[in-house]
Amino acid sequence: MSKGMLIVLSGPSGVGKGTVRKAMVKKSRIRFDYSISMTTREMRPREREGIDYYFRTKEEFENEIKNDGMLEYAQYVDNYYGTPIKYVQEKLDAGRDVLLEIEVNGAMQVREKMPDGVFIFLTPPDLGSLRDRISHRGTEDNATIDKRIEKARQEIELMSHYDYAVVNDEIPRAVRKIENIIRSEHLKVSRVYDSYKKVIGDK
Ligand code: 5GP
């Protein structure tokens, strides 16, 4: 059986990765399994153990790292976040696609370990037109403009390490684009070649 595809949804903080991921899980007709992350942060109201995250203590998390239990992990605002490797490996081996929704440092670790994954960068809607909008508006002081442009520069730089960029302007639209990426990726010759080769027998 051919292996499943790893899909990594990432992007700068505040871009709405979580919202797009939830819409994918709820609304998408594409089949995939979502990998639930582990975190040391406090549970928020309405969040549930084993659905939103696996909530663990710092010590438990660090033990997982020591035991090679994490595909990737990162520290974000004083907390650990990471992807347990077991679930991902089992699903991929069973031929299922797996979706991760993680911040950028973690995504770069996955890129190293699993380069044939599909890496999607979610971008804020105003990134491309930031300079125009700021200079037309004329309300921001210079220090603020510099800061915003520097942040945009860093985000565009990060994007260069990904395969696809999806603007998060409207959630249903972003979801459709991600679905199209997944469908096209499945048709790539590099992904289907082996199964075709079996038909004629390996020489
Ligand atoms: P939040 O605390 O708002 O749920 O998540 C904070 C950040 O952590 C978000 O940018 C989210 O994408 C990221 N995140 C969630 N799970 C993981 C994970 O397993 N690994 C990494 N590296 N980041 C994660």
Short mmCIF file of C-alpha atoms and ligand atoms in Angstrom, two decimals:
data_model
loop_
_atom_site.label_atom_id
_atom_site.label_comp_id
_atom_site.label_asym_id
_atom_site.label_seq_id
_atom_site.Cartn_x
_atom_site.Cartn_y
_atom_site.Cartn_z
CA MET A 1 0.00 0.00 0.00
CA SER A 2 1.31 3.47 -0.74
CA LYS A 3 2.07 5.72 2.18
CA GLY A 4 -0.08 8.66 3.16
CA MET A 5 0.94 12.26 2.59
CA LEU A 6 2.00 14.62 5.34
CA ILE A 7 0.44 18.09 5.05
CA VAL A 8 1.94 20.85 7.15
CA LEU A 9 -0.13 24.00 7.63
CA SER A 10 1.95 26.77 9.14
CA GLY A 11 2.49 30.52 9.06
CA PRO A 12 3.16 33.54 11.25
CA SER A 13 1.42 33.91 14.58
CA GLY A 14 -1.94 35.62 14.40
CA VAL A 15 -2.61 34.66 10.79
CA GLY A 16 -5.48 32.34 11.73
CA LYS A 17 -3.94 28.89 11.30
CA GLY A 18 -6.13 27.40 14.01
CA THR A 19 -9.33 28.76 12.46
CA VAL A 20 -8.46 27.48 9.00
CA ARG A 21 -7.46 24.09 10.39
CA LYS A 22 -10.75 23.80 12.30
CA ALA A 23 -12.67 24.67 9.12
CA MET A 24 -10.68 22.02 7.24
CA VAL A 25 -11.49 19.40 9.87
CA LYS A 26 -15.20 20.30 9.98
CA LYS A 27 -16.05 21.26 6.42
CA SER A 28 -13.59 19.66 4.05
CA ARG A 29 -14.66 16.68 1.99
CA ILE A 30 -11.04 15.70 1.64
CA ARG A 31 -10.05 12.79 3.83
CA PHE A 32 -7.20 13.25 6.25
CA ASP A 33 -6.41 12.72 9.91
CA TYR A 34 -5.53 15.69 12.06
CA SER A 35 -2.59 15.20 14.39
CA ILE A 36 -3.48 16.52 17.83
CA SER A 37 -0.58 18.41 19.35
CA MET A 38 0.82 18.20 22.84
CA THR A 39 1.27 21.39 24.87
CA THR A 40 2.22 22.59 28.32
CA ARG A 41 0.00 25.64 28.16
CA GLU A 42 -3.11 26.01 30.33
CA MET A 43 -6.34 24.65 28.95
CA ARG A 44 -8.68 27.44 27.79
CA PRO A 45 -12.41 27.46 28.43
CA ARG A 46 -14.22 25.13 26.02
CA GLU A 47 -11.03 23.25 25.17
CA ARG A 48 -10.93 19.53 25.76
CA GLU A 49 -8.16 17.11 26.57
CA GLY A 50 -7.38 14.86 23.61
CA ILE A 51 -9.46 16.92 21.20
CA ASP A 52 -7.85 20.36 21.11
CA TYR A 53 -4.53 19.29 22.59
CA TYR A 54 -2.94 16.75 24.87
CA PHE A 55 -2.34 18.97 27.88
CA ARG A 56 0.78 17.89 29.76
CA THR A 57 3.13 19.22 32.45
CA LYS A 58 6.54 20.56 31.52
CA GLU A 59 8.12 17.46 33.02
CA GLU A 60 5.92 15.08 31.05
CA PHE A 61 6.64 16.99 27.86
CA GLU A 62 10.38 16.94 28.46
CA ASN A 63 10.22 13.20 29.05
CA GLU A 64 8.55 12.76 25.67
CA ILE A 65 11.37 14.73 24.06
CA LYS A 66 13.98 12.57 25.82
CA ASN A 67 12.26 9.39 24.70
CA ASP A 68 12.24 10.53 21.05
CA GLY A 69 8.47 10.76 21.16
CA MET A 70 8.20 14.05 19.28
CA LEU A 71 8.40 14.58 15.52
CA GLU A 72 9.02 18.27 16.25
CA TYR A 73 8.55 20.70 19.08
CA ALA A 74 9.00 24.38 19.79
CA GLN A 75 8.78 26.81 22.63
CA TYR A 76 6.20 29.47 22.01
CA VAL A 77 5.35 32.17 24.58
CA ASP A 78 6.93 30.20 27.45
CA ASN A 79 5.19 26.94 26.63
CA TYR A 80 6.11 23.81 24.74
CA TYR A 81 4.11 22.73 21.70
CA GLY A 82 4.87 19.60 19.75
CA THR A 83 3.72 16.77 17.51
CA PRO A 84 3.75 13.24 18.94
CA ILE A 85 5.47 11.10 16.32
CA LYS A 86 3.62 7.82 16.92
CA TYR A 87 0.23 8.88 15.58
CA VAL A 88 1.75 10.52 12.49
CA GLN A 89 3.88 7.50 11.67
CA GLU A 90 1.04 5.01 12.14
CA LYS A 91 -1.39 6.93 9.96
CA LEU A 92 1.12 7.55 7.18
CA ASP A 93 2.08 3.87 7.20
CA ALA A 94 -1.61 2.97 6.93
CA GLY A 95 -1.89 5.13 3.80
CA ARG A 96 -3.76 8.00 5.44
CA ASP A 97 -2.96 11.66 4.89
CA VAL A 98 -2.06 13.53 8.05
CA LEU A 99 -2.48 17.26 8.67
CA LEU A 100 -0.32 19.19 11.13
CA GLU A 101 -1.08 22.76 12.16
CA ILE A 102 2.07 24.11 13.77
CA GLU A 103 4.15 27.26 14.11
CA VAL A 104 7.11 27.97 11.85
CA ASN A 105 10.05 26.62 13.89
CA GLY A 106 8.34 23.26 14.19
CA ALA A 107 7.50 23.24 10.48
CA MET A 108 11.18 23.69 9.62
CA GLN A 109 12.10 20.68 11.79
CA VAL A 110 9.51 18.59 9.95
CA ARG A 111 10.88 19.78 6.63
CA GLU A 112 14.28 18.36 7.62
CA LYS A 113 12.89 15.01 8.76
CA MET A 114 10.16 14.49 6.19
CA PRO A 115 11.06 16.48 3.07
CA ASP A 116 8.37 14.86 0.93
CA GLY A 117 5.65 16.46 3.03
CA VAL A 118 3.58 19.30 1.58
CA PHE A 119 4.40 22.59 3.27
CA ILE A 120 1.75 25.28 3.14
CA PHE A 121 2.33 28.80 4.40
CA LEU A 122 -0.74 30.75 5.41
CA THR A 123 -0.24 34.49 4.87
CA PRO A 124 -2.10 37.48 6.24
CA PRO A 125 -4.21 39.19 3.54
CA ASP A 126 -2.38 42.48 3.75
CA LEU A 127 1.18 41.21 3.44
CA GLY A 128 1.65 41.92 -0.28
CA SER A 129 0.17 45.40 -0.21
CA LEU A 130 1.43 46.48 3.19
CA ARG A 131 3.74 49.25 2.03
CA ASP A 132 1.13 50.78 -0.29
CA ARG A 133 -1.56 50.74 2.31
CA ILE A 134 0.61 52.26 4.99
CA SER A 135 1.96 55.04 2.85
CA HIS A 136 -1.47 55.90 1.44
CA ARG A 137 -3.05 56.00 4.82
CA GLY A 138 -0.43 58.36 6.22
CA THR A 139 -1.53 57.83 9.80
CA GLU A 140 1.35 55.72 11.12
CA ASP A 141 4.49 57.28 12.57
CA ASN A 142 7.83 56.23 11.11
CA ALA A 143 8.81 53.86 13.91
CA THR A 144 5.52 51.98 13.56
CA ILE A 145 5.85 51.77 9.79
CA ASP A 146 9.40 50.44 10.15
CA LYS A 147 8.27 47.83 12.64
CA ARG A 148 5.44 46.62 10.47
CA ILE A 149 7.59 46.48 7.39
CA GLU A 150 10.28 44.57 9.27
CA LYS A 151 7.70 42.06 10.45
CA ALA A 152 6.39 41.65 6.91
CA ARG A 153 9.94 41.21 5.63
CA GLN A 154 10.54 38.39 8.11
CA GLU A 155 7.28 36.71 7.15
CA ILE A 156 8.04 36.86 3.43
CA GLU A 157 11.50 35.47 4.13
CA LEU A 158 9.96 32.55 6.03
CA MET A 159 7.55 31.85 3.19
CA SER A 160 10.46 31.00 0.90
CA HIS A 161 10.97 27.72 2.81
CA TYR A 162 7.49 26.46 1.91
CA ASP A 163 5.92 24.88 -1.18
CA TYR A 164 2.70 26.89 -1.27
CA ALA A 165 1.44 30.25 -0.02
CA VAL A 166 -2.25 30.62 0.75
CA VAL A 167 -3.73 34.00 1.63
CA ASN A 168 -6.09 33.82 4.56
CA ASP A 169 -8.54 36.47 3.36
CA GLU A 170 -11.71 34.44 3.69
CA ILE A 171 -11.74 31.11 5.47
CA PRO A 172 -13.83 29.12 2.94
CA ARG A 173 -11.60 30.41 0.16
CA ALA A 174 -8.43 29.44 2.02
CA VAL A 175 -9.91 25.99 2.68
CA ARG A 176 -10.70 25.52 -1.03
CA LYS A 177 -7.16 26.46 -1.97
CA ILE A 178 -5.71 23.99 0.52
CA GLU A 179 -8.00 21.26 -0.84
CA ASN A 180 -6.80 22.01 -4.36
CA ILE A 181 -3.19 21.78 -3.24
CA ILE A 182 -3.81 18.39 -1.63
CA ARG A 183 -5.62 17.06 -4.70
CA SER A 184 -2.86 18.21 -7.06
CA GLU A 185 -0.11 16.87 -4.85
CA HIS A 186 -1.69 13.42 -5.01
CA LEU A 187 -1.41 13.52 -8.81
CA LYS A 188 2.31 14.33 -8.87
CA VAL A 189 4.25 11.78 -10.85
CA SER A 190 6.81 11.55 -8.06
CA ARG A 191 4.04 10.32 -5.76
CA VAL A 192 2.30 7.87 -8.12
CA TYR A 193 5.25 6.60 -10.17
CA ASP A 194 6.00 3.59 -7.98
CA SER A 195 2.45 2.27 -8.14
CA TYR A 196 2.43 2.57 -11.96
CA LYS A 197 5.78 0.85 -12.19
CA LYS A 198 4.38 -2.18 -10.41
CA VAL A 199 1.98 -2.69 -13.34
CA ILE A 200 4.79 -3.36 -15.77
CA GLY A 201 7.02 -5.06 -13.22
CA ASP A 202 10.26 -3.65 -11.92
CA LYS A 203 13.30 -4.20 -14.10
P1 5GP B 1 -2.39 28.27 20.80
O1 5GP B 1 -1.79 28.38 22.18
O2 5GP B 1 -3.01 29.57 20.37
O3 5GP B 1 -3.34 27.11 20.70
O4 5GP B 1 -1.21 27.97 19.78
C1 5GP B 1 -0.09 28.78 19.72
C2 5GP B 1 0.77 28.43 18.52
O5 5GP B 1 1.29 27.12 18.64
C3 5GP B 1 0.02 28.48 17.19
O6 5GP B 1 0.81 29.21 16.28
C4 5GP B 1 -0.07 27.02 16.78
O7 5GP B 1 -0.05 26.87 15.37
C5 5GP B 1 1.19 26.48 17.40
N1 5GP B 1 1.16 25.02 17.59
C6 5GP B 1 0.10 24.25 17.93
N2 5GP B 1 0.46 22.97 18.00
C7 5GP B 1 1.78 22.92 17.69
C8 5GP B 1 2.73 21.84 17.57
O8 5GP B 1 2.45 20.67 17.75
N3 5GP B 1 4.00 22.19 17.22
C9 5GP B 1 4.38 23.46 17.00
N4 5GP B 1 5.65 23.68 16.66
N5 5GP B 1 3.51 24.48 17.09
C10 5GP B 1 2.22 24.22 17.43
#
